[in-house]
XYZ file of C-alpha atoms in Angstrom:
662
model
C -3.729 50.558 48.828
C -3.866 51.540 45.226
C -6.782 49.079 44.654
C -8.213 50.599 46.878
C -7.881 53.921 46.177
C -9.374 53.027 42.561
C -11.990 51.407 43.507
C -12.720 55.259 45.401
C -12.408 57.161 42.425
C -14.508 55.108 39.886
C -17.784 56.652 39.250
C -20.472 55.504 40.888
C -23.402 56.069 43.248
C -21.832 55.465 46.188
C -18.390 57.990 44.950
C -21.170 60.983 44.565
C -23.217 60.380 47.827
C -20.157 60.572 49.189
C -18.966 63.445 48.392
C -22.145 65.281 49.224
C -22.265 63.884 52.907
C -18.266 65.305 52.702
C -19.430 68.982 51.521
C -22.672 69.023 54.405
C -20.072 68.282 56.929
C -17.630 71.295 56.048
C -21.284 73.275 56.143
C -22.291 73.243 59.829
C -19.917 74.966 60.892
C -19.853 77.591 58.892
C -24.191 77.421 57.596
C -26.066 74.871 59.921
C -29.023 75.606 58.327
C -27.851 75.155 55.323
C -25.798 71.582 56.069
C -28.995 70.647 57.823
C -30.324 70.941 54.542
C -28.390 70.003 52.198
C -28.009 66.312 54.515
C -31.646 65.672 53.997
C -31.494 65.943 50.462
C -28.905 63.668 49.980
C -30.404 61.205 52.412
C -33.224 61.660 49.999
C -31.383 61.302 46.824
C -29.546 58.007 48.074
C -33.738 56.906 48.853
C -34.405 57.082 45.293
C -31.770 55.944 44.141
C -31.598 53.113 45.666
C -35.709 52.307 45.709
C -34.948 52.839 40.973
C -31.524 51.024 40.818
C -33.646 47.851 42.367
C -36.642 47.679 40.477
C -33.759 48.262 37.602
C -32.598 45.275 38.711
C -35.976 43.354 38.874
C -36.659 43.871 35.276
C -33.574 42.966 33.818
C -33.499 39.381 35.138
C -37.215 39.603 34.294
C -36.229 40.147 30.966
C -33.204 37.383 31.362
C -35.480 35.090 32.330
C -38.309 35.723 29.752
C -35.414 35.209 27.199
C -34.134 31.925 28.772
C -37.437 30.601 28.729
C -37.758 32.279 25.278
C -35.146 30.187 23.718
C -35.809 27.050 25.943
C -39.169 27.469 24.011
C -37.653 27.903 20.554
C -35.438 24.496 21.335
C -38.877 22.149 21.699
C -39.975 23.934 19.005
C -37.266 22.696 16.646
C -37.129 19.584 18.382
C -40.529 18.744 18.014
C -40.892 20.632 14.290
C -38.076 19.731 12.679
C -38.071 19.430 9.152
C -35.303 16.543 10.139
C -36.327 12.921 11.609
C -35.094 12.762 14.731
C -34.298 10.478 17.449
C -33.581 10.172 21.064
C -33.064 7.454 23.472
C -30.303 5.661 24.993
C -26.925 4.110 22.978
C -26.585 1.712 26.722
C -29.307 0.302 26.790
C -30.891 1.189 23.616
C -33.545 1.784 24.862
C -35.839 5.149 22.903
C -36.128 7.643 24.566
C -38.190 10.406 22.415
C -38.482 11.002 18.450
C -40.534 13.133 16.345
C -42.970 13.180 14.103
C -40.755 12.883 10.972
C -39.375 9.039 12.033
C -42.068 8.083 13.619
C -42.942 8.331 9.478
C -39.518 6.792 8.653
C -39.442 3.827 10.722
C -43.705 3.119 10.526
C -44.523 3.929 13.068
C -47.752 6.089 14.212
C -47.773 5.942 18.197
C -45.475 4.303 21.043
C -41.887 4.394 20.405
C -40.794 5.760 23.104
C -42.195 1.665 24.482
C -39.670 0.200 21.977
C -35.827 -0.643 21.569
C -33.803 0.865 18.741
C -32.782 -2.148 17.014
C -36.257 -2.760 16.320
C -37.278 0.423 14.840
C -33.704 0.314 12.446
C -32.887 -3.204 13.416
C -29.002 -1.982 11.033
C -27.956 0.811 13.506
C -25.517 1.100 15.803
C -24.685 3.057 17.861
C -20.843 2.368 18.834
C -19.777 5.175 17.016
C -21.653 7.566 19.572
C -20.137 5.443 22.800
C -16.205 6.759 20.798
C -16.984 11.141 21.093
C -17.799 10.455 17.232
C -20.153 12.855 16.101
C -21.266 11.152 13.095
C -22.239 7.299 11.821
C -18.890 6.460 9.397
C -22.373 4.112 7.417
C -24.928 4.923 6.252
C -28.415 3.779 7.397
C -30.732 1.515 5.799
C -34.653 2.134 6.511
C -37.179 2.035 5.480
C -35.609 1.634 1.323
C -34.677 4.666 2.127
C -30.451 5.948 3.050
C -29.429 7.702 6.080
C -26.530 10.001 6.996
C -27.134 9.716 10.962
C -25.360 13.057 12.935
C -25.722 12.555 16.841
C -23.999 14.209 19.921
C -23.755 12.542 23.339
C -25.226 14.172 26.680
C -25.787 12.949 30.491
C -29.013 13.424 32.124
C -29.433 13.075 35.529
C -32.313 10.894 36.785
C -34.731 11.521 39.235
C -32.629 9.225 41.742
C -29.877 11.629 41.306
C -28.022 9.253 39.340
C -27.148 10.158 35.640
C -27.669 8.182 32.460
C -26.419 9.413 28.962
C -28.646 10.073 26.028
C -28.224 10.395 22.275
C -29.774 12.724 20.113
C -29.197 11.416 16.317
C -30.422 13.786 13.606
C -31.274 11.410 10.557
C -30.799 13.276 6.522
C -32.684 10.940 4.059
C -28.978 10.470 1.332
C -31.055 7.924 -1.596
C -31.028 10.810 -3.886
C -27.639 11.845 -3.536
C -26.480 8.533 -3.191
C -27.926 6.792 -6.060
C -27.082 10.119 -8.457
C -23.344 9.647 -7.156
C -23.463 5.616 -8.312
C -24.933 6.340 -11.229
C -21.284 8.802 -12.042
C -19.155 6.331 -10.508
C -20.668 3.528 -12.299
C -20.701 5.071 -15.555
C -16.957 6.576 -15.277
C -14.896 5.488 -18.047
C -12.194 2.276 -17.695
C -9.559 2.091 -20.471
C -7.243 -0.970 -21.006
C -4.879 -2.344 -23.630
C -4.135 -5.432 -24.846
C -1.558 -6.859 -26.444
C -0.833 -11.209 -27.122
C 2.307 -11.666 -25.942
C 3.409 -13.834 -28.296
C 2.209 -12.835 -32.037
C 6.119 -13.182 -33.145
C 6.310 -17.411 -31.986
C 2.660 -17.698 -33.274
C 3.397 -15.994 -36.868
C 6.611 -18.798 -37.280
C 4.773 -22.242 -35.364
C 1.636 -21.865 -37.906
C 1.208 -22.413 -41.998
C 1.078 -19.389 -44.151
C -3.056 -20.866 -44.018
C -3.412 -21.323 -40.817
C -2.568 -17.436 -39.898
C -6.061 -15.414 -40.777
C -7.595 -18.304 -38.849
C -5.960 -17.954 -35.949
C -6.598 -14.378 -35.718
C -9.443 -14.789 -36.848
C -10.444 -16.660 -33.431
C -8.762 -14.076 -31.202
C -10.396 -11.302 -32.485
C -13.732 -13.698 -31.661
C -13.149 -14.061 -29.072
C -12.184 -10.840 -28.065
C -15.465 -9.504 -29.007
C -17.403 -12.056 -27.942
C -15.945 -11.549 -23.884
C -16.542 -7.868 -24.231
C -19.917 -7.820 -26.267
C -22.121 -5.334 -24.388
C -19.992 -4.081 -22.358
C -18.310 -1.173 -24.369
C -15.802 -0.430 -27.354
C -13.312 -3.246 -28.062
C -10.848 -1.134 -30.773
C -8.171 -3.301 -33.383
C -5.301 -0.936 -33.123
C -2.517 -3.194 -34.243
C -1.959 -6.676 -35.162
C -0.666 -7.184 -32.258
C -2.558 -4.745 -30.349
C -6.257 -3.745 -28.527
C -7.876 -0.683 -27.439
C -10.945 -1.623 -24.791
C -12.845 1.472 -23.516
C -15.790 0.087 -21.576
C -18.071 2.032 -17.653
C -16.792 1.424 -14.349
C -19.883 -0.816 -13.349
C -18.818 -3.646 -15.577
C -14.893 -3.844 -14.330
C -15.992 -5.560 -10.855
C -17.614 -8.592 -13.228
C -14.283 -8.794 -14.781
C -11.918 -8.367 -11.541
C -14.760 -11.014 -10.063
C -14.123 -13.373 -12.998
C -10.317 -12.776 -13.034
C -10.209 -11.466 -16.418
C -11.221 -14.881 -17.374
C -10.444 -14.146 -21.352
C -6.930 -14.826 -20.625
C -7.562 -18.362 -20.111
C -10.349 -17.806 -23.528
C -7.525 -16.960 -25.336
C -5.020 -19.704 -24.221
C -7.021 -22.416 -24.922
C -6.529 -21.281 -28.569
C -3.792 -24.457 -30.155
C -1.991 -23.686 -33.157
C -0.197 -26.782 -33.205
C 0.983 -29.270 -29.738
C 2.383 -26.752 -27.173
C 2.158 -23.558 -29.162
C -0.342 -20.850 -27.796
C -1.801 -17.127 -27.821
C -1.602 -15.536 -24.471
C -2.153 -12.331 -23.744
C -1.238 -8.726 -21.531
C -3.535 -6.969 -20.517
C -2.515 -3.357 -19.063
C -6.093 -1.368 -17.006
C -6.211 2.073 -15.984
C -8.704 3.932 -13.724
C -9.759 6.613 -11.527
C -7.917 8.733 -13.619
C -9.298 12.437 -14.016
C -9.071 12.558 -18.231
C -8.814 10.550 -20.649
C -4.864 10.927 -21.273
C -4.349 9.601 -17.435
C -6.575 6.570 -17.939
C -4.319 5.442 -21.061
C -1.478 6.937 -18.675
C -2.349 4.211 -16.006
C -3.428 1.429 -19.086
C 0.486 1.575 -20.684
C 2.069 1.632 -17.597
C 0.138 -1.614 -16.560
C 0.365 -3.090 -19.736
C 4.538 -2.058 -18.983
C 4.040 -3.852 -15.889
C 2.081 -6.590 -17.329
C 5.480 -7.264 -19.451
C 7.772 -7.084 -17.071
C 6.111 -9.652 -14.778
C 6.380 -12.826 -17.820
C 2.717 -11.618 -19.345
C -0.513 -13.885 -20.067
C -1.620 -11.471 -17.126
C -3.812 -8.520 -16.639
C -2.668 -5.465 -14.456
C -4.820 -3.384 -12.884
C -3.390 0.948 -12.293
C -5.929 3.067 -9.828
C -4.599 6.095 -8.408
C -2.671 4.312 -5.506
C -1.435 0.862 -6.311
C -1.096 -2.168 -8.465
C -4.388 -4.999 -9.033
C -2.350 -8.505 -10.452
C -4.648 -11.225 -12.203
C -3.425 -14.203 -13.521
C 0.513 -14.668 -13.842
C 0.678 -18.260 -13.196
C 1.870 -19.839 -16.301
C 4.523 -20.744 -17.333
C 6.285 -18.482 -18.898
C 8.299 -18.167 -21.685
C 11.935 -17.217 -23.172
C 11.478 -14.309 -25.448
C 14.886 -11.598 -24.780
C 16.733 -10.799 -28.355
C 20.636 -10.016 -27.939
C 19.053 -6.449 -29.881
C 18.939 -5.280 -26.328
C 21.405 -6.688 -24.299
C 23.565 -4.959 -27.064
C 21.578 -1.629 -27.335
C 21.553 -2.131 -22.652
C 25.524 -2.669 -22.904
C 26.294 0.582 -25.386
C 24.489 2.309 -22.102
C 25.972 1.481 -19.291
C 28.909 1.840 -21.232
C 28.344 5.564 -21.592
C 26.808 5.903 -17.880
C 30.491 4.321 -16.798
C 32.086 7.087 -18.411
C 30.577 10.101 -17.720
C 30.329 9.401 -14.133
C 32.840 10.334 -11.341
C 31.782 7.990 -8.756
C 30.124 4.842 -9.332
C 28.172 3.011 -6.835
C 27.021 -0.894 -7.276
C 24.571 -2.036 -4.526
C 22.526 -5.227 -4.715
C 19.352 -6.158 -2.059
C 19.930 -6.663 1.611
C 21.722 -9.743 3.041
C 23.286 -10.388 -0.799
C 23.534 -13.578 -2.020
C 26.311 -15.020 -4.451
C 23.979 -13.677 -7.506
C 23.861 -10.108 -6.327
C 27.471 -10.243 -5.274
C 28.215 -12.469 -8.438
C 25.963 -9.057 -10.611
C 28.577 -6.877 -8.752
C 31.845 -7.796 -9.271
C 31.450 -8.513 -13.267
C 30.284 -4.587 -13.140
C 33.725 -3.903 -11.525
C 35.029 -6.038 -14.424
C 33.043 -3.605 -17.104
C 34.001 -0.221 -15.364
C 37.528 -0.781 -14.253
C 37.881 -1.247 -18.272
C 37.152 2.298 -18.660
C 39.781 3.122 -16.107
C 36.839 3.804 -13.295
C 36.825 2.907 -9.959
C 33.303 0.944 -8.430
C 32.433 0.729 -5.271
C 30.247 -1.935 -4.377
C 27.888 -0.920 -1.047
C 27.788 -4.311 1.055
C 27.218 -5.561 4.923
C 30.333 -7.488 5.184
C 28.195 -8.448 8.746
C 24.640 -9.551 7.368
C 24.893 -11.275 3.604
C 24.866 -15.243 2.093
C 28.440 -14.714 0.438
C 30.728 -14.858 2.908
C 33.069 -16.867 1.603
C 33.124 -15.722 -1.994
C 33.415 -12.176 -0.931
C 36.842 -13.477 1.596
C 37.717 -14.730 -2.282
C 37.633 -11.186 -3.614
C 38.702 -9.027 -1.030
C 42.378 -10.579 -0.827
C 42.362 -9.517 -4.802
C 44.386 -6.289 -5.207
C 42.119 -4.944 -7.607
C 38.977 -4.874 -5.157
C 41.036 -3.160 -2.270
C 38.936 -0.892 -0.959
C 36.131 -2.000 -2.902
C 33.489 -3.159 -0.518
C 31.994 0.005 1.495
C 29.681 0.284 4.361
C 26.017 2.095 3.100
C 26.456 4.505 5.537
C 29.908 5.042 4.433
C 29.258 5.088 0.720
C 26.455 7.461 1.518
C 28.473 10.175 3.156
C 31.816 9.849 -0.071
C 28.774 9.925 -2.204
C 28.571 13.099 -4.474
C 26.019 14.051 -6.936
C 26.339 12.832 -10.388
C 27.190 9.772 -8.787
C 26.447 6.660 -10.497
C 24.309 3.521 -8.601
C 23.611 0.149 -9.804
C 20.982 -1.567 -8.417
C 21.732 -5.077 -8.850
C 19.051 -8.245 -8.131
C 16.285 -5.983 -7.010
C 13.669 -3.548 -8.337
C 12.021 -2.892 -5.205
C 12.725 -0.129 -3.730
C 12.453 -1.315 0.271
C 14.569 -4.368 -1.191
C 17.582 -2.769 -1.058
C 20.779 -2.139 1.214
C 20.535 0.709 1.566
C 17.144 3.376 0.857
C 18.818 6.239 1.479
C 21.592 5.888 -1.078
C 19.002 5.287 -3.574
C 17.053 8.472 -2.863
C 20.163 10.152 -2.632
C 21.366 9.120 -6.388
C 20.268 11.494 -9.175
C 21.340 8.216 -12.210
C 20.295 4.653 -11.020
C 20.316 1.804 -13.459
C 18.982 -1.138 -13.053
C 20.160 -4.437 -13.820
C 17.088 -7.077 -12.538
C 15.690 -10.739 -13.563
C 13.207 -10.737 -10.488
C 8.888 -10.491 -12.511
C 8.240 -6.284 -11.405
C 6.440 -5.545 -7.940
C 3.852 -3.282 -7.198
C 6.697 -0.904 -5.713
C 9.201 -1.219 -8.232
C 12.176 1.784 -8.863
C 10.939 4.841 -11.266
C 12.186 7.158 -13.947
C 15.348 4.654 -13.924
C 18.608 6.397 -16.387
C 18.712 2.320 -17.682
C 16.535 -0.663 -16.969
C 17.757 -3.554 -17.847
C 15.184 -5.903 -16.803
C 14.933 -9.216 -17.661
C 12.270 -11.065 -16.297
C 12.990 -14.163 -18.329
C 16.624 -14.620 -17.267
C 17.877 -17.205 -14.468
C 19.858 -14.134 -12.485
C 21.010 -10.451 -12.315
C 24.857 -13.298 -13.335
C 23.803 -14.403 -16.676
C 22.191 -10.612 -17.455
C 25.557 -9.273 -16.170
C 28.067 -11.600 -18.232
C 25.806 -10.705 -21.359
C 26.848 -7.329 -20.906
C 30.460 -8.011 -20.230
C 30.030 -10.431 -24.009
C 29.535 -6.395 -25.537
C 32.067 -4.496 -23.618
C 35.259 -6.111 -22.472
C 36.826 -9.176 -23.815
C 37.387 -12.864 -21.829
C 40.808 -11.961 -20.712
C 39.419 -9.004 -19.201
C 37.538 -10.859 -16.740
C 39.702 -11.931 -13.205
C 38.948 -15.691 -13.083
C 37.856 -15.284 -9.427
C 35.379 -12.347 -10.690
C 34.183 -15.416 -13.644
C 33.604 -17.691 -10.396
C 31.589 -15.351 -8.868
C 29.387 -14.842 -11.538
C 28.988 -18.398 -12.832
C 28.081 -19.463 -9.032
C 25.874 -16.505 -9.090
C 23.583 -18.343 -12.430
C 24.597 -21.722 -10.523
C 22.606 -20.376 -7.475
C 19.059 -18.554 -8.971
C 19.230 -21.427 -10.908
C 19.322 -24.533 -8.042
C 22.544 -25.893 -10.661
C 21.136 -25.607 -14.166
C 17.780 -27.674 -13.124
C 14.956 -24.357 -12.904
C 14.654 -21.417 -14.525
C 17.745 -22.432 -17.851
C 17.473 -20.791 -21.174
C 19.616 -21.618 -24.505
C 20.970 -17.735 -23.395
C 21.926 -19.074 -19.473
C 24.268 -21.993 -21.231
C 25.739 -18.954 -23.070
C 26.319 -17.555 -20.473
C 27.503 -20.339 -18.534
C 30.018 -21.246 -21.513
C 31.239 -17.467 -21.754
C 33.076 -17.954 -18.678
C 33.789 -20.693 -18.659
C 35.634 -19.546 -20.985
C 36.642 -16.851 -19.008
C 38.515 -19.359 -16.796
C 35.823 -20.818 -14.152
C 35.995 -24.103 -13.053
C 32.831 -25.489 -11.866
C 34.796 -27.594 -9.144
C 36.121 -24.047 -7.874
C 32.418 -23.353 -8.037
C 30.861 -26.199 -5.838
C 33.376 -25.503 -3.140
C 32.223 -22.177 -3.139
C 28.526 -24.351 -2.194
C 30.033 -26.764 0.844
C 28.430 -26.777 4.060
C 29.122 -27.093 7.380
C 27.857 -30.258 9.493
C 26.258 -27.837 11.876
C 25.037 -26.128 8.812
C 24.008 -29.307 7.089
C 22.125 -30.790 10.546
C 19.808 -27.274 11.057
C 18.745 -27.123 7.390
C 17.553 -31.468 7.480
C 15.965 -30.477 11.113
C 14.096 -27.689 8.856
C 12.473 -30.441 6.669
C 12.339 -32.607 9.386
C 9.789 -30.546 10.918
C 7.795 -30.161 7.473
C 4.257 -30.918 6.813
C 2.453 -31.522 3.733
C -0.754 -29.106 2.444
C -3.120 -29.552 -0.048
C -0.774 -32.333 -1.049
C 1.740 -31.404 -3.736
C 3.105 -28.495 -0.975
C 5.432 -28.904 2.203
C 5.989 -25.420 4.941
C 8.211 -26.074 7.193
C 7.735 -23.207 10.837
C 10.487 -22.924 12.713
C 9.430 -21.083 15.990
C 12.615 -20.518 17.117
C 15.471 -17.624 16.754
C 17.933 -17.756 15.762
C 17.769 -20.350 12.106
C 20.463 -19.204 9.724
C 18.650 -17.176 6.548
C 21.021 -19.626 3.949
C 20.154 -22.172 6.158
C 15.669 -21.694 5.729
C 16.873 -21.697 1.914
C 19.160 -24.252 0.699
C 16.355 -26.127 3.148
C 13.298 -24.840 0.809
C 15.464 -26.303 -1.866
C 15.901 -29.456 -0.354
C 12.077 -30.075 0.284
C 11.016 -29.341 -2.947
C 12.852 -33.165 -4.021
C 10.490 -34.781 -2.108
C 8.117 -37.140 -4.401
C 5.075 -35.250 -5.166
C 6.136 -31.814 -3.728
C 5.407 -28.995 -6.253
C 6.280 -25.964 -3.836
C 8.139 -25.324 -0.679
C 8.191 -22.811 2.188
C 9.823 -22.138 5.031
C 8.919 -19.405 7.941
C 12.069 -18.896 10.535
C 12.111 -15.902 13.223
C 14.522 -13.701 12.926
C 14.355 -11.524 16.034
C 11.323 -9.609 16.036
C 10.755 -10.802 12.646
C 9.626 -13.526 10.620
C 11.336 -14.772 7.396
C 10.166 -16.476 3.755
C 11.597 -18.982 1.961
C 9.637 -20.191 -1.233
C 10.626 -22.585 -4.202
C 8.107 -23.921 -6.481
C 8.858 -27.037 -9.363
C 7.590 -23.376 -11.840
C 3.597 -25.198 -11.501
C 2.689 -23.258 -8.770
C 3.570 -19.345 -8.632
C 5.140 -18.885 -5.654
C 5.981 -15.123 -6.019
C 2.028 -14.453 -6.594
C 1.333 -16.072 -3.083
C 3.990 -14.544 -0.662
C 2.996 -11.128 -2.429
C -0.246 -11.662 -0.417
C 2.308 -11.486 2.655
C 4.400 -8.712 1.257
C 6.909 -10.720 -0.102
C 7.987 -10.550 -3.622
C 10.488 -12.573 -6.050
C 10.038 -14.539 -9.428
C 7.917 -17.638 -10.058
C 10.135 -20.246 -8.680
C 12.034 -18.302 -5.607
C 10.273 -16.050 -3.424
C 10.893 -15.070 -0.191
C 10.463 -11.677 2.449
C 10.144 -10.143 5.703
C 7.296 -9.417 7.884
C 8.320 -7.305 10.550
C 7.222 -6.979 14.224
C 5.187 -9.995 13.666
C 3.810 -13.880 15.447
C 5.114 -17.264 13.282
C 1.962 -18.986 13.374
C -0.072 -16.386 12.571
C 1.936 -15.377 9.551
C 1.360 -19.910 8.639
C -1.643 -18.866 8.765
C -2.168 -15.961 6.687
C 0.841 -18.466 4.322
C -2.095 -21.399 4.004
C -4.850 -18.432 3.155
C -3.192 -16.697 0.747
C -2.246 -20.566 -0.378
C -5.464 -21.353 -0.391
C -6.907 -18.419 -2.053
C -4.082 -18.633 -5.485
C -5.241 -22.543 -5.382
C -9.012 -21.780 -5.659
C -8.337 -19.011 -8.877
């Protein structure tokens, strides 16, 4: 009812004429003649306005038709006379439907382009991006020595038989000059490198006074020859060089994997002594200060990984070259004493102390944590060890420590530690330097004060901004480093018997019973622990296995295959293989005659575990880094989530091949 009333009251012609008819009817009883005249006038006006309205409507329709025709004409004219080359084709069949004159000139065809296919006109042009709904080709298209950015759209056109066909319209923008200018700019961007002779002091001690100048002259000559014609090389200190060059030369240096490393290593001072070089490269920075900072970070990374290698820091991450030579111990007790004093001050100031190792903690991580608990106890503090008591590789050692009254309520689960942690708590990370390798990354990210004690070579991702970073890649184990700290902070009598055993077990584990990665400091640490009461027989009992574990270990060895004549690889597709057994099998495979490195792959649910061992000639860390693993040159490991073990094996074999080729 309301709608009808609203329509009736709308100001239109029907309402006006309706009112006129009412007035005419109302006048009939009073003045019939007047009513007749009004009726005639009303009819005449209605006829006049109806015809006028019809003519106006026809005029508007004619205007719309003319405008639409003009738009179609303009569209056709734009396609034909467009300054951009245009090609229309069917992406499903590759048939060219039409192209304008500009595209004909680019393609080198003057006529009959519609009779050929797209791949004949532009051999390198792909059409998949159009079918995926994209409006721009992801790559530049090369045609007649010109480069083009191609835009396009896809529509459905109706054929004469009623079917619908896909039709693509592409617009070609010439970017040859712009690309050349951008490439010239990229090629001329500065790159900064810092060179350091790793063992400068050792070289000077190893040669006579009359030889020193000759050795340094050889190093300078080879560096200048290598850098000749590529950039500016300056000697800033006795063992440091600064190298500035353009980015156009970087690909050459990377392709040859910084051959200057091998060239410098070929210099012989005397039997068994030769110089080695570490290179830190900074690139992709907006300022020279940024380049220098990246170069310094790269050099620090190279030195922390053992030296004799080049590390490149770009805007996102690190790249590594070299690092395959055996490294010699370059540690001083001065650093250990400084680190011991700094750690003691951090513990004294902290209200809470948490100690955390890597996930699936082994004897080295637990032993190092036990040594730090002794230091905290000496300072009147109660340290807490963050550890998953269900998932670890040091069950027997943990059982012994948990029986001690000093270790009552010392071991806490990661979730519980996170809830207890207060602002300002000190977190000490042992036996790892990777954020994704710790027992609980949540605790690491929540800690404002972090100390790191580790012996593994630094990976591309590492714990940054640590208040204390005692990182020694030349040490055998984290337990060895903690034992050195104990020597400056506590007396041997302050160390509990089981703590000394735990520390010695950590050293024994990572040195494979003092057969690998041992130096003079390793035996000094072992002697300190022996004086503190550690018994080698007690340590030996910690490494005893039951019959099932031994059978599993030798089953893994039985499935091993030899690749490249000196590498043992064992793949276990069945789930449930103990991680410790896999690691022990990798150790045992090194006892095979002629084997220099061993790899064991095993399934753990949907993940694949990797264990790698080496006698030192092959750097297993570099190999496993290609698969996301890490460690050091002789002991490495990793875990790949949601992976098929056969695919991981193929990737590992490829990584081994790449390593041996380079």
